Amino acid sequence: MQTKIRVTGDGSHTLYVPEIDECYHSAHGAVQESMHIFINAGLHVFLSAGKPGRFEADAGTMKEKDRVKVLETGFGTGLNVYLTLSEAERLKTAIHYTSLELYPLAADEALRLNYPEILHADRRLFEKIHLSPWEEDVDITPYFTLRKVKVDFIAYEPMEVFDVVYFDAFSPEKQPELWSEDGFGKIYAHSGSGAVLTTYCAKGAVRRVLQSAGFVVERLPGPPGKREILRGRK
C-alpha cells in the first residue's frame, strides 16, 4: 500500500493510506493516542495487578513463563512496539512482544517517522525494531524480546498465552472481518487469567462481540479527539 506521512496534533507522524482513506493513528496525536490506549490503559493496568514480569534482577535470569506476554494486531509503524520497549526498560520489566502484520511497511519508509525525536529516545532501538527479521524471536534489549509475524489475524494460530493485547487493526468499516466474535474468541482462549485487552474502537457492536467472546468490558475516556475507548478483561 502506498502511504503518505502526516503530522498529527502532538507533532508526531502518522501514515495516511489513500487506497482505503485511513490513517494509522489519530490526527489529534499519534504518540499520545498510543500511550493513552495501549500503554496506560493496557500494559500499566496489567502490571499494577502485581503480575509476573516486574523485577529488579538481571533480565537474563528470568524464566520465560515470568515474562509479560504482549500480543499486538497490527504492527503498522512500530509505534506501539517502541513505546512498550521504552516502558520495559524504564520499569525493568521483561516483556515478550508478538506483533502481527500481513502487509508490513518497507523499513526505509518506517524509518522516516519522527517518533525517536518526539520521545527523546534512542533512534537505534527504533531502527532495530524495523530491521529485525520476521518470524523469529529477537532480543532488542535484555528486557525486551520481539517476534514479528507476517500473517493475517484471521489465519493466526497462537502458540502461547498472552497477558496484554493491543487490538490495533484498521477500523471495522475498513476491515470488518478482523473484528469478529471468532477472532476475539481466539484471543480470549489464548489469554491468561487477568489478561487485559484494549482497543481504540468503542462501537457498541465491538463491545458486544468482546462480551460474547467472554471478556468483561468497560468503556473508558478516550485520548484527545476521541470520547471513549474499550478495555476487556479476562
XYZ file of N, CA and C in Angstrom:
702
model
N 0.836 -1.200 0.000
C 0.000 0.000 0.000
C 0.872 1.252 0.000
N 0.506 2.216 -0.807
C 1.202 3.496 -0.829
C 0.764 4.324 0.372
N 1.702 5.011 1.000
C 1.381 5.815 2.175
C 1.997 7.206 2.068
N 1.432 8.109 2.841
C 1.957 9.476 2.917
C 2.099 9.857 4.381
N 3.208 10.526 4.712
C 3.412 10.983 6.085
C 2.531 12.202 6.361
N 1.879 12.171 7.531
C 1.141 13.339 8.007
C 1.577 13.658 9.427
N 1.598 14.931 9.768
C 1.941 15.367 11.116
C 0.653 15.471 11.922
N 0.628 14.831 13.092
C -0.568 14.844 13.931
C -0.489 15.971 14.968
N -1.536 16.085 15.762
C -1.677 17.214 16.678
C -0.593 17.360 17.720
N 0.074 16.269 18.117
C 1.143 16.371 19.109
C 2.526 16.466 18.469
N 2.546 16.644 17.147
C 3.815 16.789 16.433
C 4.378 15.483 15.898
N 3.824 14.359 16.333
C 4.327 13.060 15.878
C 3.690 12.670 14.543
N 4.395 11.854 13.798
C 3.942 11.433 12.484
C 2.907 10.303 12.546
N 2.087 10.246 11.522
C 1.319 9.051 11.204
C 1.433 8.842 9.708
N 0.870 7.744 9.227
C 0.848 7.471 7.793
C -0.596 7.417 7.316
N -0.830 8.054 6.172
C -2.147 8.038 5.538
C -2.103 7.068 4.363
N -3.145 6.229 4.259
C -3.232 5.251 3.173
C -4.360 5.676 2.237
N -4.034 6.301 1.092
C -5.097 6.763 0.182
C -5.999 5.644 -0.319
N -5.440 4.451 -0.491
C -6.192 3.324 -1.034
C -7.443 3.009 -0.225
N -7.353 3.184 1.098
C -8.506 2.897 1.962
C -8.969 4.142 2.718
N -8.359 5.288 2.407
C -8.711 6.560 3.047
C -8.672 6.436 4.572
N -7.544 5.964 5.090
C -7.410 5.699 6.520
C -6.014 6.068 6.985
N -5.920 6.621 8.197
C -4.632 6.887 8.830
C -4.322 5.795 9.848
N -3.037 5.592 10.122
C -2.626 4.609 11.114
C -2.950 5.069 12.534
N -3.041 6.389 12.745
C -3.249 6.925 14.087
C -4.220 8.097 14.043
N -4.571 8.579 15.217
C -5.437 9.743 15.337
C -4.734 11.001 14.823
N -5.484 11.832 14.119
C -4.949 13.117 13.663
C -4.654 14.042 14.833
N -5.222 13.750 16.006
C -5.018 14.602 17.181
C -3.682 14.319 17.884
N -3.033 13.231 17.526
C -1.745 12.928 18.149
C -1.467 11.440 18.160
N -0.510 10.995 17.365
C -0.218 9.560 17.271
C 0.368 9.022 18.569
N 1.395 9.699 19.093
C 2.050 9.210 20.305
C 1.107 9.262 21.495
N 0.407 10.372 21.674
C -0.473 10.473 22.848
C -1.623 9.472 22.759
N -2.095 9.172 21.556
C -3.150 8.167 21.403
C -2.654 6.791 21.834
N -1.485 6.391 21.327
C -0.950 5.064 21.664
C -0.628 4.948 23.147
N -0.064 6.002 23.727
C 0.239 5.979 25.159
C -1.035 5.815 25.975
N -2.062 6.550 25.625
C -3.315 6.536 26.382
C -3.996 5.172 26.310
N -4.127 4.636 25.090
C -4.935 3.429 24.893
C -4.184 2.161 25.258
N -2.957 2.043 24.785
C -2.266 0.764 24.897
C -1.303 0.683 26.080
N -0.595 1.754 26.357
C 0.355 1.712 27.477
C -0.361 1.973 28.800
N -1.045 3.102 28.910
C -1.662 3.470 30.193
C -2.881 2.616 30.537
N -3.758 2.402 29.561
C -4.993 1.651 29.830
C -4.809 0.143 29.705
N -3.690 -0.295 29.127
C -3.457 -1.711 28.918
C -2.291 -2.255 29.719
N -1.076 -1.981 29.272
C 0.124 -2.540 29.908
C 0.230 -2.160 31.378
N 0.060 -0.877 31.695
C 0.214 -0.426 33.081
C -0.843 -1.043 33.993
N -2.046 -1.219 33.478
C -3.115 -1.812 34.288
C -2.781 -3.265 34.618
N -2.272 -4.001 33.661
C -1.884 -5.385 33.933
C -0.750 -5.440 34.949
N 0.262 -4.597 34.760
C 1.409 -4.620 35.677
C 1.018 -4.186 37.082
N 0.065 -3.271 37.185
C -0.325 -2.778 38.509
C -1.039 -3.849 39.324
N -1.479 -4.909 38.655
C -2.145 -6.014 39.356
C -1.134 -6.951 40.004
N 0.167 -6.631 39.852
C 1.200 -7.421 40.503
C 1.508 -8.726 39.809
N 1.330 -8.763 38.490
C 1.598 -9.977 37.737
C 3.106 -10.161 37.538
N 3.533 -11.358 37.113
C 4.954 -11.598 36.879
C 5.512 -10.660 35.825
N 6.831 -10.489 35.847
C 7.484 -9.688 34.834
C 8.231 -8.511 35.419
N 7.729 -7.942 36.513
C 8.413 -6.806 37.135
C 9.440 -7.351 38.114
N 10.651 -6.927 37.989
C 11.708 -7.482 38.822
C 12.890 -6.540 38.819
N 13.799 -6.763 39.732
C 14.979 -5.917 39.854
C 16.255 -6.643 39.455
N 16.158 -7.960 39.254
C 17.349 -8.721 38.894
C 17.681 -8.553 37.421
N 18.781 -9.144 36.994
C 19.176 -9.125 35.600
C 18.097 -9.811 34.765
N 17.750 -9.216 33.605
C 16.688 -9.772 32.773
C 16.999 -11.189 32.333
N 18.254 -11.501 32.171
C 18.628 -12.824 31.710
C 18.329 -13.923 32.700
N 18.066 -13.583 33.965
C 17.780 -14.605 34.970
C 16.305 -14.983 34.999
N 15.468 -14.238 34.275
C 14.036 -14.516 34.283
C 13.710 -15.742 33.457
N 12.783 -16.561 33.940
C 12.280 -17.673 33.166
C 11.256 -17.146 32.172
N 11.136 -17.840 31.049
C 10.226 -17.387 30.003
C 8.806 -17.230 30.516
N 8.360 -18.118 31.398
C 6.989 -18.053 31.903
C 6.749 -16.804 32.742
N 7.811 -16.162 33.218
C 7.674 -14.975 34.051
C 7.658 -13.683 33.236
N 7.915 -13.790 31.951
C 7.884 -12.595 31.116
C 6.447 -12.208 30.802
N 6.172 -10.926 30.760
C 4.856 -10.450 30.344
C 4.731 -10.689 28.842
N 3.649 -11.335 28.436
C 3.436 -11.666 27.023
C 2.432 -10.683 26.427
N 2.880 -9.924 25.454
C 2.038 -8.931 24.788
C 1.763 -9.385 23.359
N 0.505 -9.276 22.929
C 0.117 -9.543 21.544
C -0.432 -8.263 20.942
N 0.046 -7.930 19.754
C -0.450 -6.762 19.027
C -0.983 -7.195 17.671
N -2.208 -6.782 17.347
C -2.719 -6.987 15.999
C -2.521 -5.697 15.224
N -1.538 -5.685 14.340
C -1.257 -4.500 13.543
C 0.051 -3.839 13.918
N 1.171 -4.395 13.433
C 2.486 -3.816 13.723
C 2.588 -2.381 13.200
N 2.067 -2.157 11.993
C 1.989 -0.801 11.448
C 3.309 -0.069 11.409
N 3.359 1.074 12.076
C 4.558 1.916 12.101
C 5.562 1.488 13.168
N 5.194 0.526 13.995
C 6.071 0.100 15.086
C 5.996 0.986 16.311
N 5.058 1.937 16.333
C 4.985 2.870 17.458
C 4.643 2.155 18.762
N 3.659 1.268 18.750
C 3.295 0.562 19.986
C 4.448 -0.299 20.501
N 5.178 -0.912 19.582
C 6.350 -1.694 19.977
C 7.371 -0.794 20.663
N 7.651 0.339 20.046
C 8.668 1.271 20.547
C 8.293 1.797 21.937
N 7.029 2.152 22.117
C 6.584 2.652 23.414
C 6.657 1.564 24.478
N 6.291 0.337 24.104
C 6.320 -0.765 25.072
C 7.749 -1.118 25.440
N 8.638 -1.103 24.470
C 10.058 -1.328 24.747
C 10.580 -0.285 25.744
N 10.214 0.961 25.521
C 10.651 2.034 26.430
C 10.168 1.791 27.852
N 8.914 1.306 27.977
C 8.382 1.011 29.308
C 9.084 -0.191 29.929
N 9.407 -1.192 29.129
C 10.136 -2.349 29.643
C 11.471 -1.918 30.240
N 12.160 -1.016 29.561
C 13.443 -0.521 30.054
C 13.260 0.342 31.296
N 12.274 1.215 31.263
C 12.060 2.145 32.384
C 11.663 1.411 33.657
N 10.793 0.397 33.503
C 10.260 -0.321 34.658
C 11.056 -1.572 35.007
N 12.090 -1.871 34.202
C 12.859 -3.113 34.388
C 11.899 -4.313 34.415
N 11.090 -4.375 33.376
C 10.068 -5.403 33.233
C 10.356 -6.228 31.983
N 10.446 -7.533 32.131
C 10.740 -8.410 30.994
C 9.475 -8.643 30.177
N 9.555 -8.327 28.906
C 8.395 -8.437 28.022
C 8.759 -9.237 26.779
N 7.883 -10.154 26.409
C 7.953 -10.834 25.113
C 6.782 -10.317 24.289
N 7.082 -9.726 23.150
C 6.099 -8.972 22.369
C 5.919 -9.636 21.007
N 4.688 -10.080 20.709
C 4.365 -10.657 19.412
C 3.502 -9.672 18.638
N 3.930 -9.321 17.433
C 3.198 -8.349 16.629
C 2.852 -8.951 15.277
N 1.580 -8.849 14.903
C 1.084 -9.437 13.655
C 0.901 -8.357 12.606
N 1.310 -8.651 11.385
C 1.145 -7.685 10.294
C 1.215 -8.431 8.965
N 0.146 -8.377 8.200
C 0.132 -9.048 6.904
C 0.823 -8.214 5.829
N 0.741 -6.891 5.946
C 1.323 -6.010 4.931
C 2.313 -5.038 5.584
N 3.502 -5.512 5.941
C 4.456 -4.638 6.625
C 4.963 -3.511 5.732
N 5.233 -2.384 6.362
C 5.854 -1.267 5.665
C 7.290 -1.621 5.310
N 7.784 -1.018 4.241
C 9.211 -1.127 3.953
C 9.969 -0.406 5.060
N 11.092 -0.965 5.478
C 11.839 -0.390 6.597
C 12.229 1.055 6.328
N 12.657 1.377 5.108
C 13.082 2.757 4.832
C 11.916 3.728 4.926
N 10.699 3.252 4.653
C 9.508 4.081 4.799
C 9.221 4.347 6.275
N 9.293 3.307 7.090
C 9.019 3.458 8.521
C 10.067 4.316 9.212
N 11.310 4.214 8.783
C 12.393 4.914 9.476
C 12.413 6.411 9.179
N 11.521 6.882 8.323
C 11.375 8.332 8.122
C 10.530 8.962 9.222
N 9.853 8.135 10.021
C 8.958 8.655 11.051
C 9.740 9.244 12.220
N 9.143 10.224 12.893
C 9.900 11.041 13.861
C 9.701 10.636 15.319
N 9.270 9.421 15.595
C 8.988 9.019 16.974
C 10.198 9.151 17.911
N 11.390 8.733 17.507
C 12.524 8.893 18.437
C 12.754 10.344 18.836
N 12.587 11.254 17.897
C 12.800 12.668 18.193
C 11.707 13.217 19.110
N 10.462 12.848 18.844
C 9.344 13.301 19.673
C 9.472 12.776 21.099
N 9.936 11.536 21.237
C 10.038 10.895 22.546
C 11.391 11.106 23.212
N 12.308 11.766 22.521
C 13.674 11.969 23.037
C 14.281 10.623 23.431
N 14.121 9.665 22.534
C 14.542 8.296 22.807
C 15.600 7.854 21.787
N 16.105 6.655 21.982
C 17.209 6.128 21.188
C 16.712 5.682 19.814
N 17.126 6.392 18.762
C 16.715 6.021 17.402
C 17.247 4.656 17.007
N 18.383 4.266 17.561
C 18.944 2.960 17.192
C 18.003 1.819 17.561
N 17.258 1.969 18.650
C 16.309 0.926 19.027
C 15.124 0.891 18.065
N 14.681 2.063 17.620
C 13.598 2.127 16.635
C 14.044 1.458 15.337
N 15.268 1.707 14.940
C 15.806 1.073 13.738
C 15.905 -0.440 13.920
N 16.332 -0.861 15.093
C 16.474 -2.296 15.351
C 15.125 -3.001 15.281
N 14.082 -2.338 15.762
C 12.727 -2.895 15.681
C 12.357 -3.167 14.224
N 12.599 -2.201 13.365
C 12.173 -2.321 11.974
C 13.106 -3.175 11.125
N 14.349 -3.247 11.485
C 15.306 -4.018 10.695
C 15.436 -5.462 11.163
N 14.852 -5.797 12.299
C 14.940 -7.169 12.800
C 14.169 -8.114 11.884
N 14.611 -9.351 11.765
C 13.938 -10.307 10.881
C 12.554 -10.690 11.395
N 11.733 -11.158 10.472
C 10.397 -11.628 10.806
C 10.435 -13.118 11.134
N 9.416 -13.558 11.845
C 9.197 -14.979 12.152
C 10.218 -15.569 13.121
N 10.883 -14.733 13.903
C 11.797 -15.269 14.905
C 11.909 -14.314 16.081
N 12.250 -14.859 17.243
C 12.435 -14.039 18.434
C 13.746 -13.273 18.325
N 13.665 -11.962 18.568
C 14.840 -11.100 18.514
C 14.929 -10.332 19.824
N 16.051 -10.440 20.513
C 16.257 -9.690 21.750
C 16.689 -8.272 21.390
N 15.738 -7.339 21.429
C 16.051 -5.944 21.117
C 16.887 -5.351 22.242
N 16.525 -5.654 23.492
C 17.316 -5.324 24.679
C 17.215 -6.522 25.614
N 17.978 -6.550 26.707
C 17.834 -7.661 27.654
C 16.428 -7.780 28.237
N 15.674 -6.689 28.263
C 14.330 -6.708 28.832
C 13.235 -6.922 27.798
N 13.560 -6.861 26.518
C 12.507 -6.827 25.506
C 12.839 -7.733 24.330
N 11.979 -8.739 24.122
C 12.112 -9.661 23.005
C 10.939 -9.461 22.053
N 11.244 -9.318 20.775
C 10.225 -9.038 19.759
C 10.133 -10.200 18.773
N 8.887 -10.569 18.468
C 8.630 -11.525 17.391
C 7.610 -10.906 16.448
N 8.032 -10.573 15.244
C 7.136 -10.039 14.224
C 6.669 -11.205 13.346
N 5.359 -11.278 13.134
C 4.796 -12.394 12.384
C 4.003 -11.836 11.199
N 4.392 -12.238 9.999
C 3.687 -11.787 8.803
C 2.530 -12.736 8.535
N 1.350 -12.356 8.993
C 0.199 -13.244 8.919
C -1.082 -12.434 8.996
N -2.123 -12.941 8.377
C -3.459 -12.391 8.535
C -3.972 -12.817 9.912
N -4.503 -11.894 10.676
C -5.011 -12.232 12.004
C -6.017 -13.375 11.958
N -6.823 -13.429 10.904
C -7.836 -14.474 10.784
C -7.176 -15.856 10.746
N -6.009 -15.951 10.091
C -5.334 -17.239 9.945
C -4.363 -17.530 11.083
N -4.118 -16.560 11.940
C -3.128 -16.716 13.004
C -3.587 -17.728 14.049
N -2.699 -18.649 14.383
C -2.971 -19.642 15.418
C -1.975 -19.445 16.558
N -2.391 -18.830 17.660
C -1.472 -18.569 18.778
C -0.906 -19.861 19.347
N 0.352 -19.777 19.765
C 1.024 -20.932 20.364
C 1.338 -20.693 21.832
N 0.885 -19.551 22.375
C 1.187 -19.228 23.764
C 0.013 -18.494 24.388
N 0.146 -18.188 25.664
C -0.893 -17.483 26.410
C -0.433 -16.046 26.632
N -1.319 -15.090 26.345
C -0.964 -13.674 26.411
C -1.554 -12.994 27.646
N -0.847 -11.964 28.102
C -1.262 -11.185 29.268
C -1.899 -9.855 28.881
N -1.387 -9.260 27.815
C -1.845 -7.946 27.363
C -2.046 -8.020 25.853
N -3.171 -7.485 25.385
C -3.462 -7.489 23.952
C -3.749 -6.066 23.499
N -3.022 -5.613 22.495
C -3.293 -4.331 21.842
C -4.046 -4.657 20.553
N -5.342 -4.388 20.517
C -6.098 -4.644 19.290
C -6.130 -3.358 18.480
N -5.244 -3.292 17.473
C -4.990 -2.036 16.764
C -5.104 -2.214 15.257
N -6.068 -3.023 14.835
C -6.320 -3.192 13.405
C -6.981 -1.940 12.840
N -7.007 -1.820 11.516
C -7.774 -0.744 10.905
C -9.240 -0.890 11.312
N -10.008 0.167 11.134
C -11.358 0.258 11.692
C -12.281 -0.841 11.160
N -13.359 -1.147 11.907
C -14.329 -2.153 11.460
C -14.937 -1.826 10.102
N -15.023 -0.545 9.768
C -15.557 -0.165 8.453
C -14.609 -0.584 7.331
N -13.309 -0.563 7.604
C -12.304 -0.888 6.585
C -11.955 -2.368 6.583
N -11.926 -3.003 7.748
C -11.561 -4.418 7.853
C -12.540 -5.142 8.793
N -13.798 -5.260 8.406
C -14.811 -5.850 9.307
C -14.498 -7.284 9.704
N -13.803 -8.020 8.841
C -13.525 -9.429 9.129
C -12.610 -9.615 10.332
N -11.849 -8.580 10.696
C -10.922 -8.698 11.820
C -11.597 -8.481 13.170
N -12.805 -7.929 13.157
C -13.490 -7.564 14.394
C -14.629 -8.543 14.700
N -14.399 -9.807 14.476
C -15.450 -10.813 14.613
C -15.391 -11.509 15.969
N -16.498 -12.164 16.316
C -16.524 -12.927 17.562
C -15.522 -14.080 17.510
N -15.340 -14.673 16.341
C -14.360 -15.753 16.211
C -12.956 -15.258 16.537
N -12.624 -14.063 16.015
C -11.295 -13.509 16.271
C -11.065 -13.191 17.738
N -12.037 -12.529 18.347
C -11.899 -12.197 19.759
C -11.989 -13.450 20.632
N -12.751 -14.438 20.174
C -12.803 -15.698 20.911
C -11.456 -16.405 20.909
N -10.753 -16.310 19.791
C -9.416 -16.901 19.704
C -8.470 -16.210 20.681
N -8.553 -14.886 20.756
C -7.723 -14.148 21.708
C -8.074 -14.546 23.142
N -9.379 -14.613 23.431
C -9.811 -14.957 24.789
C -9.281 -16.326 25.187
N -9.351 -17.286 24.278
C -8.907 -18.650 24.576
C -7.410 -18.717 24.846
N -6.659 -17.746 24.304
C -5.206 -17.736 24.481
C -4.756 -16.583 25.368
N -5.646 -16.137 26.249
C -5.315 -15.107 27.238
C -5.289 -15.739 28.618
N -4.345 -15.285 29.435
C -4.257 -15.794 30.791
C -5.253 -15.131 31.713
N -5.400 -15.685 32.915
C -6.271 -15.085 33.917
C -5.784 -13.682 34.246
N -6.696 -12.716 34.227
C -6.320 -11.335 34.494
C -5.813 -10.584 33.285
N -5.837 -11.213 32.110
C -5.351 -10.550 30.895
C -6.182 -9.308 30.584
N -5.533 -8.344 29.926
C -6.157 -7.067 29.587
C -6.066 -6.850 28.075
N -7.184 -6.500 27.463
C -7.228 -6.140 26.040
C -7.728 -4.718 25.918
N -7.053 -3.917 25.108
C -7.531 -2.556 24.861
C -7.614 -2.303 23.362
N -8.562 -1.449 22.989
C -8.715 -1.049 21.603
C -9.265 0.369 21.548
N -8.928 1.050 20.456
C -9.400 2.423 20.276
C -10.875 2.474 19.897
N -11.418 1.371 19.404
C -12.793 1.362 18.885
C -13.788 1.128 20.020
N -14.736 2.035 20.164
C -15.722 1.927 21.247
C -17.128 1.678 20.717
N -17.254 1.225 19.493
C -18.573 0.985 18.916
C -19.334 -0.074 19.720
N -20.643 0.085 19.808
C -21.454 -0.865 20.547
C -21.333 -2.275 20.008
N -21.224 -2.412 18.690
C -21.113 -3.742 18.088
C -19.825 -4.426 18.526
N -18.726 -3.671 18.627
C -17.451 -4.240 19.063
C -17.532 -4.626 20.540
N -18.137 -3.778 21.352
C -18.303 -4.095 22.773
C -19.082 -5.399 22.945
N -20.153 -5.557 22.173
C -20.982 -6.762 22.300
C -20.225 -8.013 21.841
N -19.421 -7.879 20.806
C -18.635 -9.019 20.332
C -17.596 -9.423 21.366
N -16.946 -8.442 21.982
C -15.987 -8.734 23.045
C -16.666 -9.457 24.214
N -17.834 -8.987 24.584
C -18.572 -9.627 25.675
C -18.991 -11.052 25.293
N -19.420 -11.246 24.069
C -19.808 -12.587 23.623
C -18.627 -13.543 23.641
N -17.415 -12.995 23.391
C -16.209 -13.824 23.408
C -15.812 -14.208 24.831
N -16.346 -13.488 25.837
C -16.065 -13.830 27.227
C -15.455 -12.726 28.052
N -15.045 -11.631 27.431
C -14.399 -10.549 28.171
C -15.399 -9.743 28.992
N -14.938 -9.271 30.137
C -15.670 -8.265 30.904
C -15.220 -6.920 30.353
N -16.146 -6.147 29.813
C -15.790 -4.965 29.029
C -16.210 -3.693 29.747
N -15.349 -2.698 29.683
C -15.670 -1.383 30.242
C -15.322 -0.299 29.242
N -16.122 0.756 29.257
C -15.831 1.944 28.459
C -14.963 2.882 29.294
N -13.943 3.454 28.658
C -13.044 4.378 29.335
C -12.964 5.677 28.549
N -12.634 6.792 29.220
C -12.420 8.033 28.475
C -11.302 7.857 27.451
N -11.498 8.417 26.275
C -10.511 8.296 25.221
C -9.468 9.387 25.253
N -8.484 9.311 24.383
C -7.476 10.368 24.261
C -8.092 11.588 23.583
N -7.362 12.693 23.479
C -7.900 13.875 22.797
C -8.457 13.530 21.414
N -9.664 14.019 21.163
C -10.300 13.773 19.883
C -11.149 12.517 19.845
N -11.138 11.737 20.930
C -11.916 10.501 20.959
C -12.620 10.406 22.306
N -13.938 10.237 22.272
C -14.710 10.288 23.520
C -14.454 9.072 24.397
N -14.443 7.875 23.783
C -14.311 6.656 24.577
C -13.433 5.622 23.873
N -12.912 4.692 24.684
C -12.228 3.508 24.191
C -12.784 2.307 24.960
N -12.378 1.102 24.566
C -12.829 -0.101 25.270
C -11.655 -0.852 25.887
N -11.941 -1.425 27.059
C -10.980 -2.334 27.688
C -11.730 -3.587 28.107
N -11.165 -4.738 27.740
C -11.718 -6.015 28.154
C -10.766 -6.720 29.088
N -11.329 -7.465 30.038
C -10.508 -8.237 30.989
C -11.005 -9.674 31.037
N -10.067 -10.567 31.281
C -10.419 -11.968 31.469
C -10.301 -12.307 32.947
